[in-house]
Amino acid sequence: MEKGFGSDPSGSTIDKTRVLDVKPLRCLSPVFPSASEMSSITTPQPSPFVCITPTGPFPAGVTPIFPFLTPDESGRIGESSQQTPNRVPNQGTFGFGQPISPIPVNSFGNPTTNGNSGHVNNVGDSGSGKKKGGPKKPRKVPPENVVEVDVEPLLNQLLMSFKLVELDQAKKADGDKEVVRRILLVFDLFRRRMTQIDEPRYGAGSGRRPDLKASKMMMTKGMRTNQTKRIGNVPGIEVGDIFFFRMELCVVGLHAPTMSGIDYMSVKLTKDEEPLAVSIVSSGGYDDDGGDGDLLIYTGQGGVQRKDGQMFDQKLEKGNLALEKSVHRANDVRVIRGVKDVANPTGKIYIFDGLYKIQGSWEEKSKSGCNVFKYKLLRVPGQPEAFKVWKSIQQWRDGVVSRVGVILPDLTSGAESQAVCLVNDVDDEKGPAYFTYIPSLKYSKPFLTPRPSLGCQCLGGCQPDDTNCPCIQRNQGLLPYSSLGVLMTYKNLIHECGSACSCPPNCRNRMSQGGPKVRMEVFKTKNKGWGLRSWDPIRGGCFICEYAGEVSDLGYDRDDNYIFDATRIYEPLEPVHDYNDESRKVPFPLVISAKNGGNIARFMNHSCSPNVYWQLVVRESNNEAYYHIAFFAIRHIPPLQELTFDYGMDKADHRRKKCLCGSFKCRGYFY
């Protein structure tokens, strides 16, 4: 039988009435480790006191304290990159034989504090704004021996190229269309360039968020505009403009907070100041009701349900209070709607839907059981359509409503993977002059190369980290396109995979060979004949189409209005020129006629402030080279906005044509 508590092993009982003489713990003398060559038993005096930090260095005989030092996930003990003087090797290693890497104390489950979350929306183009449950994904550790690239000189070069270093304080406080355009282009070009540099080093989807880094560096340098908060429209930003990153809203002053969905300012209307809402972002983080395009039921900020079941009601403070004050003051509020990016499932597209007025507010229970505030917003009439255009296009796609003015449902007769409808809702014209639709360029004979060109053996497609791929080597060691089909940097010449390459048709380095990636329509303009536009939003840098037709070896007829001539002089478009390239395009003897046969590119009109830019693309095979003209978006293009490019100038031809582009930089004529 087991002995009970208080029993004596020797069998004798304990006299519990006896008072024991026990010294308090604070009276005991501390015992310190002895020197390594002496035993603590033989040493009459303890060693002098030594102050040791939690991370070491540790004298002999001293064991590190958990959890300050612990082995890593692999079971191996990491070593700090900074060596500590007088460090005793192989001590305090828990028997692993290598020094231990320090671990932050907060990695071991510090308690969280209670509080309300704001009306949070996603910052970039990945994920929704609402925080989800479940364990956090571990941060990806950069590969070994990867040296960080200093990208600040790249940004400085872009700022100089766009003349943003000369931006005065007045333009930073209150911008205009030109300043907004330049700042957004610098942001996007810098972000794309960093993505191209990082991908072969860290892998695709490394989570390094170049959009956040680009915006932080730009704002640190003061490269932003419309910093003055205001009620109403923002200078240089039009209703219907789209953005693919939350940080783009910040750098142009459309919506200042990087996370919160409510932006407000203090206004002194009486004796005291009170907050008024200036803009909101509705992107799916809360249970908002988008309505029919003119109505929005918006949910206030705050109110959370924690994992442990505790719930917090929203409070009438900060952004909620500002919205409530705006109900009574009836001031205009900018509304930015966030919709899913079909091309990038983890991303969103932000649409500036114009000005709204808050008609009323109330409090109700949310699905999670929290009390939330609801605000009813109505769109101010007389503004251009924005979000309603997106809803209409979706109804066309779903077959709920027919597209008005359709002459042909597919102008290409199936030659393209995406149907291109022919539309005229302006007059009675039944279509352009007859031509044969051909999806690609026709060569009578290819150009010859001075030496044979080796094709790649990338069976799964060219990968950004494959330094042995000859196609990547011809592009200065970097893939020209991202996984989303975005051109990372504008060059005089892009080398794509040719017929001798083993990569599949969906290889990233065959971007211009698969035809248009978005749904297009050829439409009748009011004063410029037929034009081209897209049903889908187009991200800056995305491929649009190539210029198809017949390569002309003997020049061309001056009366041919469907000519692309690469030998013309093209105005240097600072937004799209890489800082390492020449300031102007290098003329190349490629002339294409699309008069008798061509594709949708033949309908693209001229503009002195275009939103589309052409690039020379070459596909080589053995000693033959086939050059093509590929069009890419200069900036983000909303649906149903006309696509235009600069036709260039011909010194030998003095027959100018009147320009009707109507842009703010119109030269008044083109050739």
XYZ file of C-alpha atoms in Angstrom:
671
model
C 0.000 0.000 0.000
C 1.297 3.431 -0.891
C 2.291 5.670 1.988
C 0.151 8.726 2.510
C 1.240 12.313 2.645
C 3.350 13.064 5.703
C 4.498 9.488 6.214
C 8.105 8.730 7.054
C 9.975 6.257 4.821
C 11.720 4.793 7.854
C 8.400 3.925 9.386
C 8.502 6.470 12.234
C 5.814 9.092 12.480
C 6.401 12.844 12.237
C 5.765 15.012 15.256
C 3.512 17.675 13.710
C 3.482 19.702 16.940
C 7.135 20.503 16.614
C 7.971 23.954 15.235
C 10.696 23.879 12.618
C 13.297 26.626 12.305
C 13.035 27.586 8.581
C 14.878 30.555 7.133
C 13.085 32.753 4.566
C 14.255 32.364 0.976
C 15.586 35.913 0.821
C 18.032 35.075 3.570
C 19.792 32.460 1.508
C 23.064 33.493 -0.095
C 23.112 33.292 -3.872
C 25.344 30.627 -5.367
C 27.244 31.501 -8.530
C 29.073 29.162 -10.849
C 32.698 28.499 -10.143
C 35.560 28.961 -12.532
C 35.822 26.230 -15.128
C 39.010 24.781 -13.623
C 37.673 24.640 -10.028
C 34.953 22.524 -8.432
C 32.174 24.218 -6.499
C 32.782 21.753 -3.666
C 36.427 22.650 -3.180
C 36.022 26.377 -3.673
C 35.406 28.149 -0.351
C 34.156 31.419 -1.957
C 31.796 31.838 -4.926
C 32.988 33.460 -8.127
C 32.347 37.193 -8.611
C 28.864 38.094 -9.910
C 28.687 38.254 -13.706
C 25.922 40.127 -15.566
C 24.726 38.077 -18.523
C 22.189 39.173 -21.171
C 19.494 36.665 -22.163
C 21.203 36.100 -25.505
C 24.712 35.584 -24.131
C 27.652 35.314 -24.254
C 27.555 32.638 -21.558
C 30.534 31.635 -19.329
C 31.294 27.966 -18.936
C 28.688 26.127 -16.891
C 25.867 28.645 -17.490
C 22.873 27.360 -19.443
C 20.840 29.789 -21.582
C 17.305 30.554 -20.442
C 14.317 29.362 -22.477
C 12.535 30.907 -24.387
C 15.182 33.488 -25.236
C 17.202 30.895 -27.115
C 15.813 27.885 -28.873
C 16.552 25.670 -31.867
C 14.885 26.482 -35.161
C 12.156 24.480 -36.871
C 14.597 22.130 -38.554
C 16.128 21.094 -35.259
C 19.431 22.748 -36.122
C 20.669 25.650 -34.064
C 21.239 28.806 -36.040
C 24.196 31.089 -35.418
C 23.966 34.823 -35.202
C 25.648 36.691 -38.002
C 27.293 39.011 -35.486
C 30.000 37.347 -33.459
C 30.248 38.393 -29.817
C 33.716 38.968 -28.363
C 34.978 36.461 -25.786
C 32.247 34.047 -26.771
C 32.903 30.541 -25.480
C 32.209 28.082 -28.305
C 29.813 25.173 -27.979
C 28.261 26.411 -24.742
C 24.572 26.863 -24.061
C 23.482 24.805 -27.050
C 21.072 22.359 -25.444
C 23.400 19.641 -26.650
C 23.151 20.522 -30.355
C 26.779 21.596 -30.625
C 26.116 25.022 -32.212
C 25.213 28.401 -30.713
C 21.487 29.112 -30.444
C 19.578 31.758 -32.393
C 17.581 34.283 -30.364
C 13.777 34.116 -30.537
C 11.605 37.147 -29.693
C 9.652 36.785 -26.486
C 6.411 37.701 -28.240
C 6.698 34.537 -30.304
C 5.498 32.583 -27.291
C 1.904 33.750 -27.116
C 1.714 37.156 -25.534
C -1.884 37.966 -24.539
C -3.819 40.219 -26.902
C -5.608 43.352 -25.848
C -9.272 44.083 -26.385
C -10.328 46.752 -28.837
C -12.383 47.636 -31.869
C -11.141 47.222 -35.396
C -11.657 49.931 -37.982
C -13.594 49.565 -41.223
C -10.585 47.829 -42.739
C -10.058 47.246 -46.417
C -7.210 45.491 -48.141
C -4.150 47.614 -48.811
C -3.014 46.106 -52.046
C -4.307 43.625 -54.535
C -4.209 40.522 -52.379
C -7.051 39.328 -50.231
C -10.030 41.055 -48.710
C -9.885 43.697 -46.069
C -11.681 41.694 -43.408
C -9.430 39.737 -41.122
C -10.001 36.024 -41.386
C -9.687 33.391 -38.692
C -7.190 30.581 -38.577
C -3.442 30.464 -38.079
C -1.237 33.001 -39.767
C 0.880 31.870 -42.672
C 4.574 31.725 -41.825
C 6.644 34.463 -43.396
C 8.784 33.269 -46.244
C 12.466 33.374 -45.404
C 14.638 34.908 -48.151
C 16.959 32.414 -49.843
C 20.505 32.233 -48.574
C 23.215 34.355 -50.143
C 20.680 36.826 -51.601
C 21.990 40.364 -51.468
C 19.367 43.102 -51.304
C 19.321 45.422 -54.300
C 19.356 49.130 -53.562
C 16.333 50.338 -55.538
C 16.503 53.968 -54.439
C 18.666 54.968 -57.455
C 15.969 53.460 -59.703
C 13.327 55.631 -58.073
C 15.532 58.720 -58.257
C 16.055 58.158 -61.985
C 12.322 57.836 -62.560
C 11.589 60.962 -60.542
C 14.100 62.884 -62.612
C 12.732 61.480 -65.867
C 9.184 62.527 -64.955
C 10.411 65.875 -63.584
C 8.821 65.140 -60.227
C 11.902 66.294 -58.311
C 10.895 69.783 -59.443
C 7.391 69.421 -58.000
C 6.724 72.467 -55.856
C 4.836 72.514 -52.581
C 1.737 74.010 -54.189
C 1.415 71.051 -56.580
C 1.945 68.628 -53.714
C -0.889 70.252 -51.789
C -3.235 70.659 -54.768
C -2.530 68.687 -57.915
C -3.902 68.617 -61.426
C -4.454 65.974 -64.108
C -0.872 66.054 -65.350
C 0.672 65.739 -61.869
C -1.703 62.917 -60.903
C -0.869 61.082 -64.127
C 2.885 61.358 -63.632
C 2.812 60.292 -59.977
C 0.669 57.236 -60.727
C 2.926 56.240 -63.608
C 6.077 56.563 -61.507
C 4.463 54.458 -58.791
C 3.411 51.739 -61.245
C 6.673 51.633 -63.193
C 8.721 51.521 -59.989
C 6.501 48.788 -58.528
C 6.724 46.701 -61.706
C 10.486 47.097 -61.857
C 10.883 45.930 -58.259
C 8.645 42.942 -58.991
C 10.844 41.994 -61.930
C 13.996 42.248 -59.790
C 12.577 40.342 -56.818
C 10.887 37.439 -58.609
C 13.989 35.523 -59.774
C 15.575 36.062 -56.353
C 12.692 35.299 -54.018
C 10.194 33.482 -56.227
C 6.731 34.437 -57.407
C 4.297 35.347 -54.654
C 7.056 35.935 -52.121
C 4.827 38.346 -50.208
C 7.357 41.196 -50.380
C 4.622 43.637 -51.496
C 6.484 45.993 -53.850
C 3.361 48.205 -53.926
C 3.802 49.018 -50.229
C 7.529 49.599 -50.618
C 7.039 51.825 -53.664
C 4.442 53.999 -51.945
C 6.476 54.263 -48.754
C 9.601 55.380 -50.600
C 7.671 57.863 -52.719
C 5.823 59.420 -49.795
C 9.039 59.597 -47.775
C 10.444 61.722 -50.589
C 7.272 63.824 -50.613
C 6.245 62.502 -54.034
C 2.487 62.693 -53.600
C -0.191 65.190 -54.481
C -3.511 66.527 -53.172
C -2.222 66.351 -49.607
C -4.764 69.000 -48.620
C -7.876 67.218 -47.386
C -11.049 68.465 -49.014
C -14.733 67.777 -49.363
C -15.814 66.989 -52.910
C -13.857 66.034 -56.007
C -10.067 65.793 -56.023
C -8.169 67.770 -58.703
C -6.820 65.589 -61.507
C -9.028 62.559 -60.752
C -12.104 61.862 -62.863
C -15.220 59.911 -61.986
C -14.717 56.366 -63.302
C -10.938 56.278 -62.821
C -9.697 52.899 -61.599
C -6.886 51.822 -59.302
C -5.396 48.368 -58.705
C -3.734 49.194 -55.374
C -4.982 50.928 -52.231
C -1.692 52.815 -52.069
C -2.493 54.490 -55.397
C -5.466 56.140 -53.695
C -3.109 57.501 -51.040
C -0.392 58.982 -53.255
C -2.928 61.016 -55.266
C -5.042 62.094 -52.276
C -8.297 60.401 -53.236
C -8.431 58.464 -49.923
C -5.683 59.044 -47.362
C -5.908 56.086 -44.898
C -4.012 53.003 -46.010
C -6.302 50.586 -44.171
C -9.387 52.328 -42.783
C -12.406 52.577 -45.059
C -13.477 56.005 -43.737
C -11.514 59.199 -44.272
C -12.591 62.349 -42.457
C -11.433 65.819 -41.500
C -12.147 68.309 -38.736
C -14.181 71.340 -39.762
C -14.996 74.370 -37.617
C -18.631 75.091 -38.392
C -19.683 76.494 -35.026
C -17.680 77.317 -31.919
C -16.210 73.831 -31.833
C -14.665 71.656 -34.502
C -16.499 68.544 -35.606
C -15.476 65.667 -37.932
C -16.985 65.317 -41.400
C -16.520 62.347 -43.693
C -14.734 63.094 -46.981
C -14.438 59.619 -48.573
C -15.248 55.960 -47.996
C -14.021 52.717 -49.555
C -16.518 49.868 -49.910
C -14.623 46.753 -50.977
C -16.372 43.806 -49.332
C -14.728 43.862 -45.901
C -18.141 44.478 -44.301
C -21.722 43.600 -45.194
C -22.280 46.564 -47.495
C -25.147 46.596 -49.997
C -24.045 47.971 -53.350
C -27.587 48.675 -54.518
C -28.346 49.480 -58.159
C -25.334 51.716 -58.736
C -26.873 54.915 -57.368
C -27.516 53.583 -53.862
C -25.053 52.269 -51.273
C -25.827 50.937 -47.789
C -22.523 51.286 -45.970
C -21.544 49.613 -42.692
C -19.631 51.673 -40.136
C -16.226 50.834 -38.716
C -15.428 48.645 -35.714
C -17.374 45.798 -34.147
C -15.561 42.487 -33.952
C -16.191 38.935 -32.866
C -13.061 37.379 -31.386
C -12.083 33.749 -31.600
C -12.980 33.269 -27.950
C -16.567 34.312 -28.696
C -16.422 37.813 -27.229
C -18.148 40.463 -29.309
C -17.730 44.219 -29.424
C -20.349 46.635 -30.681
C -19.464 49.526 -32.911
C -19.051 52.880 -31.201
C -20.152 56.293 -32.398
C -16.631 57.667 -32.665
C -13.954 58.508 -35.234
C -15.166 57.582 -38.721
C -18.639 56.579 -37.537
C -19.092 59.925 -35.830
C -17.879 61.710 -38.963
C -20.444 59.886 -41.094
C -23.164 60.744 -38.571
C -22.186 64.419 -38.661
C -22.237 64.321 -42.471
C -25.846 63.127 -42.326
C -26.845 66.397 -40.680
C -24.446 68.636 -42.631
C -25.386 67.024 -45.987
C -21.851 67.375 -47.367
C -20.628 65.408 -50.389
C -18.708 62.204 -49.709
C -16.432 60.532 -52.247
C -17.237 56.841 -52.769
C -14.647 54.328 -53.963
C -16.061 50.896 -54.723
C -13.865 47.809 -54.679
C -14.673 44.896 -57.008
C -12.982 41.553 -57.564
C -10.152 41.461 -60.092
C -11.076 38.540 -62.366
C -7.543 38.344 -63.784
C -6.068 38.187 -60.269
C -8.381 36.272 -57.868
C -6.599 37.614 -54.775
C -6.810 41.222 -55.927
C -9.309 44.038 -56.178
C -9.982 46.946 -58.489
C -11.006 50.275 -56.955
C -13.464 52.459 -58.892
C -13.988 56.123 -58.073
C -17.777 56.236 -58.298
C -18.160 59.958 -57.710
C -19.889 61.987 -55.002
C -22.680 60.758 -52.731
C -24.782 62.300 -49.963
C -25.671 60.452 -46.775
C -29.456 60.339 -46.481
C -29.812 58.576 -43.130
C -28.297 56.270 -40.524
C -29.473 53.609 -38.090
C -28.156 50.853 -35.821
C -28.819 47.142 -36.286
C -27.514 43.694 -35.405
C -24.921 42.232 -37.780
C -24.729 38.569 -38.771
C -22.155 38.009 -36.040
C -24.445 39.524 -33.409
C -22.647 42.845 -32.952
C -24.443 46.176 -33.067
C -23.316 48.050 -36.180
C -24.122 51.405 -37.738
C -25.616 51.571 -41.220
C -25.526 54.591 -43.528
C -27.633 55.136 -46.626
C -25.828 57.006 -49.409
C -27.380 58.286 -52.646
C -25.312 59.288 -55.671
C -25.374 62.958 -56.653
C -27.126 63.173 -60.077
C -25.501 64.560 -63.204
C -22.172 62.742 -62.867
C -20.604 60.434 -65.482
C -21.494 56.778 -65.036
C -18.861 54.674 -63.326
C -19.910 51.636 -61.287
C -23.138 51.391 -63.298
C -21.017 50.775 -66.423
C -19.490 47.728 -64.723
C -22.946 46.420 -63.806
C -24.184 46.929 -67.374
C -21.230 45.042 -68.858
C -21.839 42.149 -66.474
C -25.467 42.022 -67.653
C -24.263 41.898 -71.272
C -21.985 39.005 -70.437
C -24.704 37.140 -68.561
C -27.196 37.693 -71.375
C -29.619 39.505 -69.074
C -29.585 42.641 -71.253
C -28.547 42.973 -74.906
C -25.842 45.382 -75.922
C -27.460 48.357 -77.651
C -26.366 49.034 -81.247
C -24.695 45.681 -82.002
C -24.209 45.162 -85.757
C -22.110 41.984 -85.573
C -21.680 39.840 -82.445
C -18.188 38.789 -83.576
C -16.275 40.813 -86.137
C -13.479 38.207 -86.172
C -15.729 35.266 -87.187
C -14.016 33.122 -84.566
C -10.444 34.063 -85.551
C -9.783 35.327 -82.007
C -10.341 33.450 -78.746
C -12.411 36.431 -77.529
C -15.361 37.646 -79.598
C -15.142 41.266 -80.819
C -18.539 42.842 -81.421
C -19.171 45.666 -83.896
C -21.291 48.422 -82.336
C -22.867 51.621 -83.654
C -25.183 53.547 -81.354
C -24.358 56.940 -82.969
C -25.772 56.876 -86.520
C -27.028 54.522 -89.245
C -23.673 53.409 -90.693
C -23.612 49.617 -90.950
C -19.895 49.084 -90.570
C -16.404 49.911 -91.892
C -15.254 49.242 -95.442
C -14.779 45.563 -96.219
C -11.508 43.942 -95.165
C -10.318 40.426 -94.377
C -9.791 39.750 -90.699
C -6.386 38.179 -90.016
C -5.198 37.683 -86.412
C -1.424 37.920 -87.002
C 1.230 39.511 -89.168
C 1.929 38.142 -92.659
C 5.541 38.061 -93.850
C 6.672 37.584 -97.452
C 10.139 36.835 -96.125
C 11.670 37.133 -92.632
C 14.592 39.296 -91.577
C 17.928 37.514 -91.387
C 20.028 37.421 -88.205
C 23.867 37.536 -88.287
C 24.160 34.365 -86.210
C 21.938 31.375 -85.402
C 19.553 31.762 -82.490
C 19.177 28.905 -80.040
C 15.697 28.045 -78.835
C 15.000 27.335 -75.185
C 14.259 23.884 -73.737
C 11.819 25.081 -71.064
C 9.184 22.342 -71.292
C 7.080 23.915 -68.538
C 7.554 27.466 -69.793
C 10.333 29.977 -69.144
C 10.852 30.624 -65.427
C 12.240 33.881 -64.011
C 14.955 32.145 -61.946
C 16.329 30.084 -64.853
C 19.566 31.892 -65.649
C 20.467 29.277 -68.299
C 17.436 29.991 -70.476
C 18.736 31.602 -73.711
C 15.504 33.581 -74.145
C 15.898 35.154 -70.701
C 19.563 35.863 -71.444
C 18.545 37.759 -74.585
C 16.304 39.926 -72.356
C 19.236 41.018 -70.148
C 18.627 38.132 -67.710
C 15.044 39.066 -66.755
C 11.680 37.855 -68.025
C 9.904 40.808 -69.644
C 6.433 39.767 -68.433
C 4.890 39.031 -65.050
C 2.663 36.032 -64.323
C -0.365 38.318 -64.912
C 0.870 39.244 -68.398
C 2.118 42.693 -67.394
C 5.135 44.144 -69.183
C 7.626 44.822 -66.391
C 9.740 47.444 -68.107
C 9.589 49.157 -71.501
C 12.508 48.365 -73.819
C 13.369 49.140 -77.401
C 13.187 45.430 -78.208
C 11.565 42.452 -76.490
C 12.784 38.936 -77.287
C 9.977 36.397 -77.168
C 10.230 32.643 -77.613
C 10.155 31.514 -81.232
C 9.156 28.404 -83.189
C 12.387 26.606 -82.256
C 11.665 26.871 -78.504
C 10.255 23.883 -76.624
C 8.087 25.914 -74.238
C 4.273 25.611 -74.515
C 1.960 28.225 -76.086
C 1.016 29.563 -72.630
C 4.640 30.345 -71.746
C 5.004 33.756 -70.117
C 7.508 34.739 -72.785
C 4.928 34.267 -75.574
C 2.575 36.939 -74.255
C 1.872 38.673 -77.585
C 1.291 35.413 -79.472
C -2.075 34.398 -78.043
C -4.232 37.250 -79.263
C -6.203 39.746 -77.129
C -6.700 38.723 -73.502
C -9.666 41.056 -72.870
C -13.094 41.407 -74.469
C -12.984 44.128 -77.139
C -15.510 45.995 -79.242
C -15.134 48.095 -82.390
C -17.480 51.065 -82.040
C -18.524 54.136 -84.013
C -17.186 57.357 -82.491
C -18.927 60.714 -82.758
C -16.296 62.444 -84.919
C -13.338 60.099 -85.549
C -14.856 57.208 -87.483
C -14.499 53.768 -85.931
C -12.591 53.190 -82.725
C -11.575 50.423 -80.324
C -12.352 49.921 -76.637
C -12.557 47.117 -74.073
C -15.341 45.670 -71.953
C -12.784 44.728 -69.309
C -10.565 46.913 -67.109
C -6.968 46.895 -68.331
C -4.076 47.052 -65.894
C -1.152 49.328 -66.735
C 1.449 47.337 -68.706
C -0.978 44.628 -69.875
C -0.805 43.326 -73.430
C -3.701 44.469 -75.609
C -3.093 43.185 -79.142
C -0.560 43.220 -81.955
C -0.799 45.156 -85.195
C -1.741 42.563 -87.799
C -1.561 43.055 -91.554
C 0.905 42.552 -94.394
C 4.555 43.556 -94.140
C 5.343 45.982 -96.937
C 8.791 45.807 -98.537
C 8.300 48.536 -101.150
C 6.903 51.355 -99.098
C 3.199 52.141 -99.056
C 0.469 54.188 -100.630
C 0.167 57.593 -98.959
C -3.618 57.330 -99.208
C -3.580 54.168 -97.122
C -5.054 55.155 -93.739
C -4.359 51.758 -92.188
C -0.570 51.933 -92.025
C 1.812 51.366 -89.158
C 5.277 52.734 -89.900
C 8.004 52.020 -87.343
C 10.386 54.371 -89.176
C 8.432 57.452 -88.141
C 9.559 59.795 -85.389
C 7.661 59.182 -82.172
C 7.457 61.683 -79.365
C 9.365 60.457 -76.299
C 6.712 59.358 -73.833
C 8.471 59.809 -70.518
C 5.999 57.640 -68.600
C 6.884 54.526 -70.559
C 10.596 54.898 -71.239
C 12.888 52.805 -69.111
C 15.617 54.926 -67.587
C 18.332 52.702 -69.108
C 17.005 53.092 -72.643
C 17.402 55.873 -75.142
C 15.012 58.795 -74.923
C 13.472 58.004 -78.290
C 12.497 54.811 -80.046
C 15.117 53.533 -82.479
C 13.597 53.608 -85.999
C 13.218 50.126 -87.502
C 12.402 49.388 -91.159
C 9.048 47.704 -90.475
C 6.002 48.962 -92.359
C 2.651 47.188 -92.031
C -0.482 47.727 -94.116
C -3.845 46.652 -92.709
C -5.935 48.150 -95.512
C -7.003 44.872 -97.102
C -6.399 42.564 -94.176
C -5.810 43.219 -90.506
C -7.134 42.861 -86.978
C -8.694 45.114 -84.325
C -5.523 47.242 -84.074
C -6.407 48.903 -87.413
C -9.291 50.675 -85.637
C -7.161 52.297 -82.928
C -7.252 56.081 -83.347
C -4.485 58.621 -82.768
C -4.114 60.676 -79.592
C -1.513 63.175 -78.472
C -2.009 61.860 -74.912
C -2.446 58.147 -75.616
C -3.195 55.360 -73.158
C -1.568 52.671 -75.331
C 2.076 52.262 -76.316
C 3.692 50.004 -78.901
C 6.750 47.823 -78.448
C 8.903 46.078 -81.026
C 8.859 42.317 -80.370
C 11.101 39.786 -82.122
C 10.688 36.021 -82.374
C 13.812 34.309 -83.656
C 14.288 30.857 -85.145
C 17.693 29.717 -86.425
C 18.881 32.555 -88.715
C 15.441 34.101 -89.177
C 13.821 36.892 -87.177
C 10.169 37.883 -87.267
C 9.446 41.363 -85.893
C 6.015 42.288 -84.568
C 4.336 45.392 -83.152
C 2.694 44.719 -79.787
C 0.503 47.229 -77.941
C 0.518 47.610 -74.142
C -1.462 49.814 -71.768
C 0.480 52.832 -70.517
C -1.756 53.194 -67.460
C -4.883 51.619 -65.985
C -7.747 51.870 -68.483
C -11.391 51.663 -67.312
C -13.960 49.667 -69.327
C -15.390 51.320 -72.454
C -12.658 53.974 -72.553
C -11.303 54.382 -76.086
C -7.866 52.885 -76.743
C -5.481 55.226 -78.581
C -1.804 55.493 -79.492
C 0.447 58.150 -81.008
C 0.775 57.727 -84.796
C 4.141 59.491 -84.852
C 5.454 62.073 -87.347
C 6.923 61.726 -90.809
C 9.356 64.478 -91.837
C 9.008 63.648 -95.525
C 5.221 64.007 -95.495
C 3.978 67.521 -94.838
C 0.271 66.690 -95.254
C -0.952 67.212 -91.770
C -4.324 65.987 -90.562
C -6.390 67.786 -87.980
C -6.244 66.051 -84.625
C -9.545 65.514 -82.839
C -8.221 63.662 -79.801
C -9.342 66.437 -77.439
C -6.629 65.635 -74.901
C -5.081 68.273 -72.667
C -1.772 67.920 -74.579
C -3.259 67.924 -78.090
C -0.789 69.195 -80.730
C -3.670 70.107 -83.037
C -2.543 67.844 -85.886
C -0.980 64.509 -86.796
C 0.387 62.902 -89.983
